[in-house]
């Protein structure tokens, strides 16, 4: 018996039976109904056992512009996005929600303009909008909105609904002692704080009937201590919900916007299934009457299987793993686990793009299923001889995509290893999961019979002699060492940048011993490279200072959720962090700094200066081949230095376009 076999068991939820114990939890993808239906169906086709859609809003004080789920016409949209998955034999529950204190009012209709609604006048730390405490008529209106929206789900063909009572949204606002400071019948003790959830449950049951699944999602912990929701308080709420017997399942999530970085932890967090340890007591309290679903940072099936084996949950949710590879379940059931495209946990295409169309660093087809879905893949009508130059993420993805379509592909890499700068990023502290991208692509290329040649220089003569039908140049970019900065329009270089102790970050990453005891790192990009490099150097005993002319160090780490995890570790390593600071001049063993806010200059000892600033495309080969009439295209940083997402997407697009 395989360790994963228990995952393939069916679970009954109300009148519905899941296909297995793995489910796709709610997550925002921002696609129109037909495209959203295709997105969900891709995961259904890939083997997931149950789908819970993203949250739809039940009231104008919470809704997004142009969507009114409480209106009967919305059931047509429900039909469009649930039917394709149901046709695959997968039940679909639709999450319904009100954002409460964490929301913003819609601005497309002046009639809907106003304050956000919440139990008490406490603002969210993200949107910082001061709410209007709800009056009795507001509460009754919201209850009716939940009931009407759920009725529309049933009319549209949904198998059930999930009431969202987590993440600092309205139901969790009422349940939480921190958010709910009311002294009337809707606040005070646990019973009164739970009243809204119970009355919504009753209204939905009355409107939708007993043969329709109604579940509720709860925050296990808001991480505030006793002033907020704690596991103990959740158990008290659960006892009240169980006594009412209104719900067919409970889903556990956690946190609110005060600890938002815990909701979708990036790879750097080191978090894995943080809810599992406390989930068992919740499951035991349910006493087998209804199932428990948990989610949160479960990125592989081994972890899911361990949760089920230990009795911590009946179903386990996996979001990012299914964005990265919709076939993760089928591959495991068919003995193809080694072919799984693993999530790297970078949060760049999914979490950072929240509110935009979903994307994925390792799976460019995510959100584009109507164009590039698995069922739509067709072999090329005529196999061509393809040469890919450069084995970074763009080149590897182009080669893999072209080979998957049946082309004869060769890859030339001038270095000794595949992966380019992604492989180097994987050497930074807490960033090792970047290696998944390269390792998975390399394994796929070898399965497809791609000819991989390292230590191979692509001269114009060698390329011409190879005689490819299509050449794809993915030669990447080089770091600038002049000190040119987008923050200094008055000059093209830092005076003194040509001195021998001024280095680029990759040179230092390859050889930390190249640095002296006092290191100054100059950052222009706001990404993790200079900070991770600073940690490595500081941990080796050096005194390290990181400066940026920007007002914030690590700016790009904030929208991915990395900032709250990584910046304390950088500071704990003893790195001196200096935002709003520019370099006026570099001298022998020192650098002259000045605050961008004004004031005098200062001299800092610097045996080594590392310029982690801008990069320049390595495009000379491309232009030479193009000028000589060869069939050549370029992708990735060779076009313009950007991020891994851009490189992988362009590699995928070029590989698809070769016919």
XYZ file of C-alpha atoms in Angstrom:
659
model
C 0.000 0.000 0.000
C 1.370 3.406 -0.971
C 1.718 6.128 1.658
C -0.550 8.254 -0.532
C -3.346 5.702 -0.877
C -5.530 7.166 1.876
C -5.664 10.397 -0.100
C -7.676 8.666 -2.822
C -10.560 7.777 -0.488
C -13.904 9.464 -1.034
C -15.443 11.636 1.692
C -19.133 12.421 2.105
C -20.051 16.057 2.761
C -23.792 16.380 3.192
C -25.386 14.856 0.099
C -22.134 15.236 -1.891
C -19.294 12.759 -2.222
C -15.811 14.032 -3.031
C -13.613 12.240 -5.532
C -10.740 12.047 -3.033
C -9.317 13.834 0.020
C -7.459 16.598 -1.863
C -9.384 19.765 -2.524
C -8.762 23.084 -4.231
C -9.476 25.825 -1.669
C -10.824 29.277 -2.442
C -8.312 31.699 -3.958
C -8.758 34.842 -6.008
C -7.884 34.495 -9.711
C -9.837 37.443 -11.190
C -11.067 35.767 -14.375
C -14.413 36.224 -16.181
C -16.916 33.357 -15.681
C -16.065 31.314 -18.802
C -12.318 31.640 -18.297
C -12.732 30.914 -14.593
C -14.686 27.774 -15.450
C -11.829 26.627 -17.690
C -9.296 27.353 -14.948
C -11.206 25.263 -12.407
C -11.917 22.470 -14.902
C -8.198 22.126 -15.617
C -7.697 21.214 -11.954
C -10.746 18.934 -12.017
C -9.348 17.170 -15.085
C -6.045 16.829 -13.229
C -7.622 14.791 -10.444
C -8.581 17.122 -7.565
C -11.401 15.737 -5.420
C -13.370 18.888 -4.559
C -13.300 22.541 -5.628
C -14.173 25.596 -3.542
C -14.346 28.755 -5.641
C -13.034 32.132 -4.600
C -15.262 34.371 -2.506
C -18.231 36.193 -4.037
C -19.621 39.186 -2.214
C -23.112 39.248 -0.781
C -23.712 42.971 -0.300
C -22.960 46.287 -2.070
C -20.807 47.454 0.848
C -18.344 44.684 0.011
C -18.774 43.957 -3.702
C -16.384 44.473 -6.574
C -17.447 46.743 -9.393
C -19.687 45.146 -12.003
C -20.559 42.000 -10.026
C -23.731 41.688 -7.903
C -23.996 38.057 -6.734
C -27.126 38.774 -4.677
C -29.068 39.540 -7.889
C -30.860 36.563 -9.546
C -29.121 37.127 -12.897
C -25.793 36.132 -11.318
C -26.868 32.468 -11.335
C -26.018 32.432 -15.055
C -22.404 33.250 -14.203
C -22.392 30.491 -11.577
C -23.510 27.998 -14.204
C -20.640 29.031 -16.480
C -17.878 28.536 -13.933
C -19.155 25.451 -12.064
C -20.442 23.317 -14.951
C -17.095 22.463 -16.620
C -15.743 20.970 -13.374
C -18.996 19.170 -12.573
C -18.818 17.649 -16.046
C -15.489 16.154 -14.922
C -17.211 14.567 -11.917
C -15.921 17.032 -9.322
C -18.327 18.774 -6.909
C -18.020 22.557 -6.695
C -18.805 24.685 -3.647
C -18.989 28.468 -4.039
C -17.542 30.631 -1.294
C -19.655 33.626 -0.242
C -18.281 36.509 1.760
C -18.490 40.034 3.061
C -15.165 41.804 3.562
C -16.215 43.741 6.661
C -13.466 45.928 8.106
C -10.978 44.556 5.565
C -12.954 45.770 2.563
C -13.266 48.875 0.423
C -16.456 50.379 -0.962
C -17.136 50.145 -4.703
C -16.712 53.438 -6.547
C -18.384 52.726 -9.896
C -21.800 53.727 -8.560
C -22.205 56.844 -6.425
C -25.242 55.253 -4.788
C -22.967 52.589 -3.319
C -20.403 55.039 -1.994
C -19.988 55.100 1.763
C -18.071 53.700 4.696
C -17.153 50.040 4.964
C -19.329 48.082 7.381
C -18.032 46.203 10.416
C -19.184 45.319 13.940
C -17.104 48.079 15.521
C -15.132 51.139 14.501
C -11.715 49.499 14.114
C -9.825 49.896 10.800
C -7.942 47.228 8.877
C -4.142 47.656 8.940
C -4.042 47.177 5.148
C -6.767 49.424 3.730
C -6.943 51.589 6.875
C -10.531 52.602 6.196
C -12.445 53.473 9.365
C -15.632 51.371 9.346
C -19.171 52.320 10.186
C -20.472 50.151 13.062
C -23.385 48.176 11.652
C -26.881 48.988 12.807
C -29.666 46.439 13.102
C -30.965 47.118 9.582
C -27.452 46.736 8.165
C -27.100 43.345 9.822
C -30.473 42.148 8.577
C -29.620 43.331 5.078
C -26.355 41.381 5.107
C -28.093 38.221 6.355
C -30.558 38.533 3.495
C -27.656 39.125 1.083
C -26.016 35.868 2.161
C -29.284 33.968 1.737
C -30.015 35.437 -1.708
C -26.474 34.858 -2.947
C -26.506 31.234 -1.776
C -29.866 30.699 -3.466
C -28.307 31.986 -6.695
C -25.477 29.465 -6.278
C -27.999 26.659 -6.040
C -29.941 27.969 -9.035
C -26.713 28.115 -11.052
C -25.813 24.493 -10.334
C -23.346 24.822 -7.470
C -23.252 21.845 -5.105
C -22.942 23.980 -2.003
C -21.566 27.129 -0.411
C -18.810 28.027 2.008
C -19.515 30.950 4.359
C -16.250 32.855 4.787
C -15.605 33.436 8.483
C -11.858 33.987 8.407
C -9.083 36.453 7.420
C -10.555 39.479 9.189
C -13.671 39.572 6.991
C -17.144 40.341 8.341
C -18.078 37.004 9.932
C -14.673 36.699 11.565
C -14.936 40.359 12.662
C -18.093 39.452 14.568
C -16.546 36.260 15.974
C -13.339 37.959 17.146
C -13.101 39.649 20.581
C -10.634 42.109 19.051
C -12.838 43.254 16.169
C -16.192 42.988 17.934
C -16.458 45.519 20.781
C -20.261 45.648 20.750
C -22.366 45.491 23.901
C -25.711 44.715 22.224
C -27.158 41.361 21.155
C -24.470 40.951 18.473
C -21.395 41.201 20.699
C -20.000 40.580 24.154
C -19.607 36.906 25.006
C -18.878 34.066 22.566
C -22.562 33.206 22.093
C -23.501 36.722 21.033
C -20.441 37.124 18.821
C -21.385 33.856 17.063
C -24.979 34.965 16.576
C -24.421 36.431 13.098
C -22.825 33.240 11.746
C -25.709 31.182 13.148
C -28.412 33.463 11.805
C -26.804 33.481 8.366
C -26.617 29.686 8.516
C -30.328 29.479 9.370
C -31.281 31.912 6.618
C -29.276 29.989 4.029
C -30.760 26.670 5.144
C -34.280 28.089 4.941
C -33.643 29.450 1.447
C -31.634 26.545 0.005
C -32.948 23.455 1.798
C -31.392 20.537 3.622
C -30.085 18.829 0.464
C -27.635 21.639 -0.281
C -24.150 21.717 1.274
C -23.475 24.624 3.635
C -19.989 24.843 5.112
C -18.237 27.506 7.152
C -14.611 28.658 7.104
C -13.158 29.747 10.456
C -9.943 31.334 11.632
C -8.259 28.997 14.073
C -5.988 31.766 15.340
C -5.569 35.497 14.716
C -2.156 35.461 16.473
C -3.104 38.330 18.786
C -3.240 36.393 22.022
C -6.326 36.518 24.205
C -7.572 39.836 22.783
C -8.376 38.104 19.479
C -9.452 34.733 18.168
C -7.430 31.898 19.699
C -7.688 28.131 19.193
C -9.529 27.956 22.534
C -12.052 30.584 21.422
C -12.515 28.778 18.110
C -13.365 25.604 20.033
C -16.052 27.509 21.953
C -17.476 28.863 18.687
C -17.364 25.383 17.207
C -19.403 23.985 20.101
C -22.164 26.513 19.371
C -22.110 25.733 15.654
C -22.255 22.015 16.320
C -25.176 22.443 18.724
C -27.134 24.205 15.950
C -26.240 21.498 13.387
C -26.559 23.913 10.486
C -23.290 23.176 8.719
C -22.103 20.219 6.657
C -18.387 20.885 7.113
C -15.895 23.174 8.786
C -12.855 24.596 6.999
C -9.959 25.880 9.080
C -7.819 28.803 8.018
C -6.131 31.472 10.111
C -4.972 35.066 10.653
C -6.371 38.451 9.696
C -4.725 41.400 7.964
C -2.543 42.166 11.001
C -0.538 39.033 10.226
C -1.288 38.856 6.512
C 2.129 37.412 5.696
C 1.063 34.197 7.466
C -1.874 33.662 5.101
C 0.170 32.676 2.032
C 3.706 32.184 3.382
C 6.439 32.343 0.714
C 9.234 29.816 0.376
C 11.428 31.978 2.601
C 9.109 31.549 5.594
C 9.897 27.892 6.113
C 6.214 27.392 7.029
C 4.612 24.032 6.242
C 0.996 23.228 7.196
C 0.975 25.473 10.293
C -2.668 24.620 11.103
C -2.201 20.865 11.217
C -0.944 20.646 14.797
C -4.113 22.197 16.267
C -6.516 20.783 13.697
C -6.806 17.368 15.330
C -8.611 18.762 18.387
C -11.076 20.512 16.080
C -11.678 17.290 14.162
C -12.197 15.377 17.396
C -14.737 17.986 18.532
C -16.709 17.372 15.338
C -16.852 13.718 16.437
C -17.158 12.392 12.906
C -20.547 14.039 12.332
C -19.183 16.375 9.679
C -15.745 16.483 8.016
C -12.960 18.963 8.659
C -11.067 20.651 5.827
C -7.765 22.449 6.404
C -5.525 24.460 4.124
C -2.429 26.609 4.294
C 1.117 25.985 3.018
C 0.629 22.390 1.934
C 2.674 22.234 -1.248
C 3.169 18.484 -1.705
C 1.087 15.332 -1.383
C 3.412 13.718 1.161
C 2.517 16.460 3.635
C -1.177 16.044 2.823
C -0.952 12.287 3.367
C 0.755 12.760 6.736
C -2.057 15.101 7.840
C -4.686 12.514 6.932
C -2.763 9.619 8.499
C -2.388 11.507 11.780
C -6.107 12.218 11.927
C -5.643 15.974 11.711
C -8.106 16.542 8.877
C -10.477 14.735 6.544
C -9.571 16.763 3.468
C -6.450 18.788 2.748
C -6.408 21.884 0.573
C -3.613 22.707 -1.855
C -3.786 25.988 -3.773
C -0.354 26.931 -5.084
C 0.542 23.321 -5.844
C -2.508 23.138 -8.132
C -1.714 26.452 -9.786
C 1.786 25.162 -10.520
C 0.635 21.739 -11.726
C -3.080 21.051 -12.282
C -2.233 17.346 -12.765
C -0.507 16.873 -9.419
C -3.114 14.335 -8.211
C -3.289 12.302 -11.420
C 0.480 12.155 -11.676
C 0.700 10.757 -8.157
C -2.070 8.205 -8.694
C -0.453 7.040 -11.928
C 3.022 6.657 -10.415
C 4.390 9.805 -12.049
C 5.211 11.825 -8.937
C 8.657 12.576 -10.347
C 6.979 14.451 -13.214
C 5.221 16.926 -10.903
C 5.926 20.576 -11.612
C 6.656 21.850 -8.120
C 5.597 25.185 -6.690
C 8.656 27.266 -5.797
C 6.679 29.348 -3.294
C 7.914 32.628 -4.759
C 4.415 34.179 -4.634
C 5.269 36.314 -7.661
C 2.628 35.134 -10.104
C -0.145 34.274 -7.633
C -0.114 36.254 -4.375
C 1.629 39.349 -5.743
C -0.861 39.535 -8.607
C -3.907 39.289 -6.337
C -6.677 41.309 -7.968
C -5.193 40.720 -11.428
C -5.528 37.660 -13.630
C -3.807 34.721 -11.988
C -0.359 33.706 -13.201
C 2.372 31.323 -12.064
C 6.155 31.462 -12.140
C 6.503 27.809 -13.156
C 3.243 27.363 -15.085
C 2.587 30.095 -17.670
C -0.614 28.318 -18.763
C -2.273 29.175 -15.436
C -5.171 31.508 -16.145
C -4.822 30.848 -19.873
C -6.514 27.439 -19.984
C -8.855 28.319 -22.849
C -5.763 28.825 -24.999
C -3.190 26.469 -23.509
C -5.159 23.885 -21.529
C -3.789 20.363 -21.258
C -6.625 18.927 -23.329
C -5.876 21.436 -26.103
C -2.222 20.506 -26.533
C -1.487 19.226 -30.017
C 1.753 18.022 -31.605
C 3.356 20.156 -34.267
C 2.336 19.244 -37.820
C 5.995 19.278 -38.846
C 8.956 18.636 -36.547
C 11.700 21.240 -36.825
C 15.312 21.402 -35.764
C 15.464 23.930 -32.912
C 18.580 25.356 -31.258
C 18.193 27.124 -27.918
C 21.193 29.165 -26.786
C 21.287 29.729 -23.046
C 19.966 27.422 -20.309
C 18.460 29.911 -17.920
C 14.731 29.738 -17.143
C 13.714 31.272 -20.475
C 15.831 28.916 -22.569
C 14.889 25.821 -20.587
C 11.181 26.591 -20.796
C 11.382 27.289 -24.534
C 13.214 24.007 -25.083
C 10.765 22.029 -22.956
C 7.708 23.521 -24.647
C 9.072 23.006 -28.157
C 10.100 19.427 -27.373
C 6.665 18.692 -25.901
C 5.164 19.623 -29.254
C 7.454 17.210 -31.091
C 10.338 19.388 -32.279
C 13.943 18.189 -32.279
C 15.603 20.446 -29.699
C 19.206 21.093 -28.734
C 20.305 23.408 -25.903
C 23.735 25.030 -25.719
C 24.889 26.475 -22.409
C 28.290 28.134 -22.115
C 28.471 27.484 -18.359
C 28.971 24.208 -16.556
C 25.401 23.989 -15.165
C 21.869 24.593 -16.280
C 19.712 27.250 -14.670
C 21.481 30.558 -15.140
C 20.916 33.161 -12.434
C 17.994 31.204 -10.962
C 20.441 28.506 -9.925
C 22.531 31.200 -8.254
C 19.476 32.615 -6.482
C 18.897 29.152 -5.049
C 22.150 29.523 -3.123
C 20.846 32.472 -1.103
C 19.591 31.807 2.444
C 15.935 30.635 2.486
C 15.716 30.671 -1.317
C 16.655 27.073 -2.062
C 13.235 26.245 -3.539
C 14.208 28.177 -6.678
C 16.165 25.057 -7.581
C 12.843 23.229 -8.085
C 12.255 25.255 -11.241
C 15.537 24.253 -12.843
C 15.542 20.664 -11.589
C 11.993 20.022 -12.840
C 12.690 21.550 -16.248
C 15.933 19.613 -16.617
C 14.183 16.350 -15.720
C 11.440 17.075 -18.253
C 13.969 17.881 -20.982
C 15.794 14.609 -20.395
C 12.524 12.649 -20.547
C 11.748 14.330 -23.863
C 15.163 13.504 -25.325
C 16.436 17.071 -25.619
C 20.161 17.253 -26.357
C 21.661 19.290 -23.463
C 25.206 20.547 -24.017
C 27.008 22.517 -21.289
C 30.394 24.255 -21.568
C 29.459 25.057 -25.151
C 30.138 28.512 -26.567
C 27.672 29.614 -29.222
C 29.806 31.466 -31.752
C 28.081 32.880 -34.842
C 30.005 30.386 -36.968
C 28.948 27.414 -34.820
C 25.316 28.495 -34.884
C 25.338 28.900 -38.656
C 26.989 25.517 -39.100
C 24.387 23.818 -36.881
C 21.729 24.575 -39.462
C 18.684 25.001 -37.174
C 15.260 25.732 -38.595
C 14.759 28.022 -35.607
C 17.295 29.585 -33.242
C 16.138 30.931 -29.881
C 18.634 33.175 -28.107
C 18.258 33.268 -24.329
C 21.663 34.600 -23.344
C 20.428 36.608 -20.379
C 21.976 39.797 -19.019
C 25.112 41.049 -17.321
C 25.381 43.165 -14.184
C 26.493 46.748 -14.682
C 29.432 47.877 -12.563
C 29.423 51.586 -13.390
C 26.978 52.538 -10.664
C 24.471 54.015 -13.094
C 21.293 54.529 -11.085
C 17.683 55.276 -11.919
C 17.654 57.425 -8.772
C 20.450 59.751 -9.961
C 19.586 61.566 -13.163
C 22.537 63.924 -12.709
C 25.246 61.371 -13.545
C 25.929 58.158 -15.466
C 28.265 56.513 -12.947
C 29.450 56.563 -9.355
C 32.866 58.235 -9.219
C 35.371 55.535 -8.297
C 33.269 52.618 -9.514
C 36.116 51.438 -11.740
C 38.370 50.665 -8.755
C 39.355 46.979 -8.406
C 37.503 46.451 -5.100
C 34.133 47.288 -6.732
C 32.394 44.036 -7.692
C 29.078 42.777 -9.035
C 26.869 40.565 -6.800
C 27.263 37.326 -8.741
C 31.046 37.543 -8.602
C 30.774 37.823 -4.831
C 28.185 35.028 -4.582
C 30.568 32.748 -6.461
C 33.473 33.696 -4.170
C 32.758 35.286 -0.798
C 36.500 35.342 -0.141
C 36.792 38.092 -2.762
C 35.428 40.496 -0.119
C 37.271 42.268 2.654
C 36.113 42.638 6.243
C 33.994 45.749 5.643
C 31.513 45.413 2.784
C 29.171 48.012 1.348
C 26.336 46.716 -0.870
C 24.507 49.241 -3.047
C 20.971 48.210 -4.021
C 18.904 49.798 -6.790
C 16.324 47.039 -7.328
C 14.692 46.241 -4.013
C 14.916 42.483 -4.463
C 16.432 39.823 -2.211
C 19.800 39.339 -3.869
C 21.685 42.129 -2.036
C 20.040 41.240 1.277
C 20.649 37.498 0.951
C 24.222 38.199 -0.047
C 24.539 40.489 2.980
C 23.369 37.655 5.249
C 25.951 35.279 3.801
C 28.729 37.828 4.276
C 27.614 38.807 7.783
C 27.413 35.178 8.836
C 31.020 34.764 7.688
C 32.107 37.436 10.182
C 32.156 40.522 7.984
C 30.646 43.901 8.782
C 28.084 44.593 6.089
C 26.088 47.701 5.215
C 23.335 47.767 2.597
C 22.267 51.132 1.220
C 19.593 52.149 -1.250
C 18.482 55.518 -2.545
C 14.943 54.171 -2.328
C 12.945 54.976 0.804
C 12.569 51.257 1.538
C 14.998 48.357 1.431
C 13.622 45.170 -0.048
C 10.649 46.897 -1.653
C 9.959 43.968 -4.014
C 9.774 41.592 -1.053
C 6.697 43.270 0.404
C 4.035 42.236 -2.166
C 5.269 38.611 -2.216
C 5.015 38.323 1.575
C 8.776 37.791 2.005
C 9.479 41.093 3.777
C 8.144 40.236 7.276
C 9.939 36.888 7.231
C 13.295 37.910 5.759
C 14.027 41.432 6.969
C 14.173 40.473 10.662
C 16.659 37.745 9.727
C 18.800 40.250 7.833
C 18.789 42.573 10.836
C 19.479 39.681 13.229
C 22.577 38.810 11.190
C 23.988 42.207 12.148
C 23.597 43.829 8.730
C 23.363 47.630 8.842
C 20.366 48.721 6.757
C 20.393 52.229 5.285
C 17.415 53.276 3.126
C 17.241 56.762 1.575
C 21.020 56.726 1.244
C 23.110 57.279 -1.870
C 26.801 56.798 -2.686
C 28.516 60.021 -3.687
C 31.982 58.618 -4.282
C 33.998 55.420 -3.905
C 37.598 55.656 -2.786
C 40.323 53.245 -1.744
C 38.900 51.396 1.257
C 36.005 53.782 1.755
C 32.827 55.260 0.336
C 31.202 58.633 0.762
C 27.480 58.492 1.559
C 24.720 61.086 1.729
C 21.109 60.825 2.802
C 18.666 61.487 -0.030
C 16.712 63.546 2.512
C 19.570 66.030 2.778
C 22.337 66.755 5.235
C 26.127 66.366 5.220
C 28.120 63.538 3.710
C 29.729 60.796 5.765
C 32.611 58.440 5.126
C 32.121 54.710 5.578
C 34.902 52.155 5.649
C 34.476 49.800 2.677
C 37.138 47.264 1.756
C 34.709 45.953 -0.881
C 31.813 47.657 -2.647
C 29.177 45.458 -4.297
C 26.958 47.116 -6.904
C 23.628 45.261 -7.004
C 22.077 47.812 -9.293
C 21.106 47.468 -12.956
C 21.705 44.841 -15.644
C 22.290 45.071 -19.398
C 20.976 42.551 -21.940
C 23.585 40.210 -23.396
C 22.175 40.526 -26.916
C 25.225 40.806 -29.200
C 24.854 37.262 -30.540
C 21.178 37.800 -31.316
C 21.841 40.950 -33.309
C 24.718 39.297 -35.197
C 22.590 36.284 -36.166
C 19.677 38.476 -37.162
C 21.909 40.685 -39.314
C 23.131 37.580 -41.121
C 19.617 36.415 -41.943
C 19.351 33.422 -39.640
C 15.879 32.426 -38.328
C 16.382 33.779 -34.816
C 14.259 35.005 -31.929
C 15.240 36.216 -28.479
C 13.567 35.769 -25.103
C 14.019 36.550 -21.415
C 16.642 38.943 -20.099
C 18.221 39.010 -23.539
C 15.225 41.169 -24.507
C 15.239 43.241 -21.309
C 16.422 42.268 -17.817
C 13.299 41.416 -15.802
C 12.060 38.660 -13.506
C 11.807 34.886 -13.670
C 8.072 35.054 -14.431
C 8.740 37.047 -17.589
C 11.488 34.717 -18.732
C 9.453 31.529 -18.247
C 6.394 33.022 -19.914
C 8.387 34.127 -22.961
C 10.061 30.735 -23.220
C 6.658 29.073 -23.111
C 5.213 31.441 -25.716
C 8.107 30.973 -28.140
C 8.069 27.212 -27.740
C 4.341 27.179 -28.511
C 4.712 29.383 -31.577
C 7.173 27.202 -33.533
C 5.317 25.466 -36.387
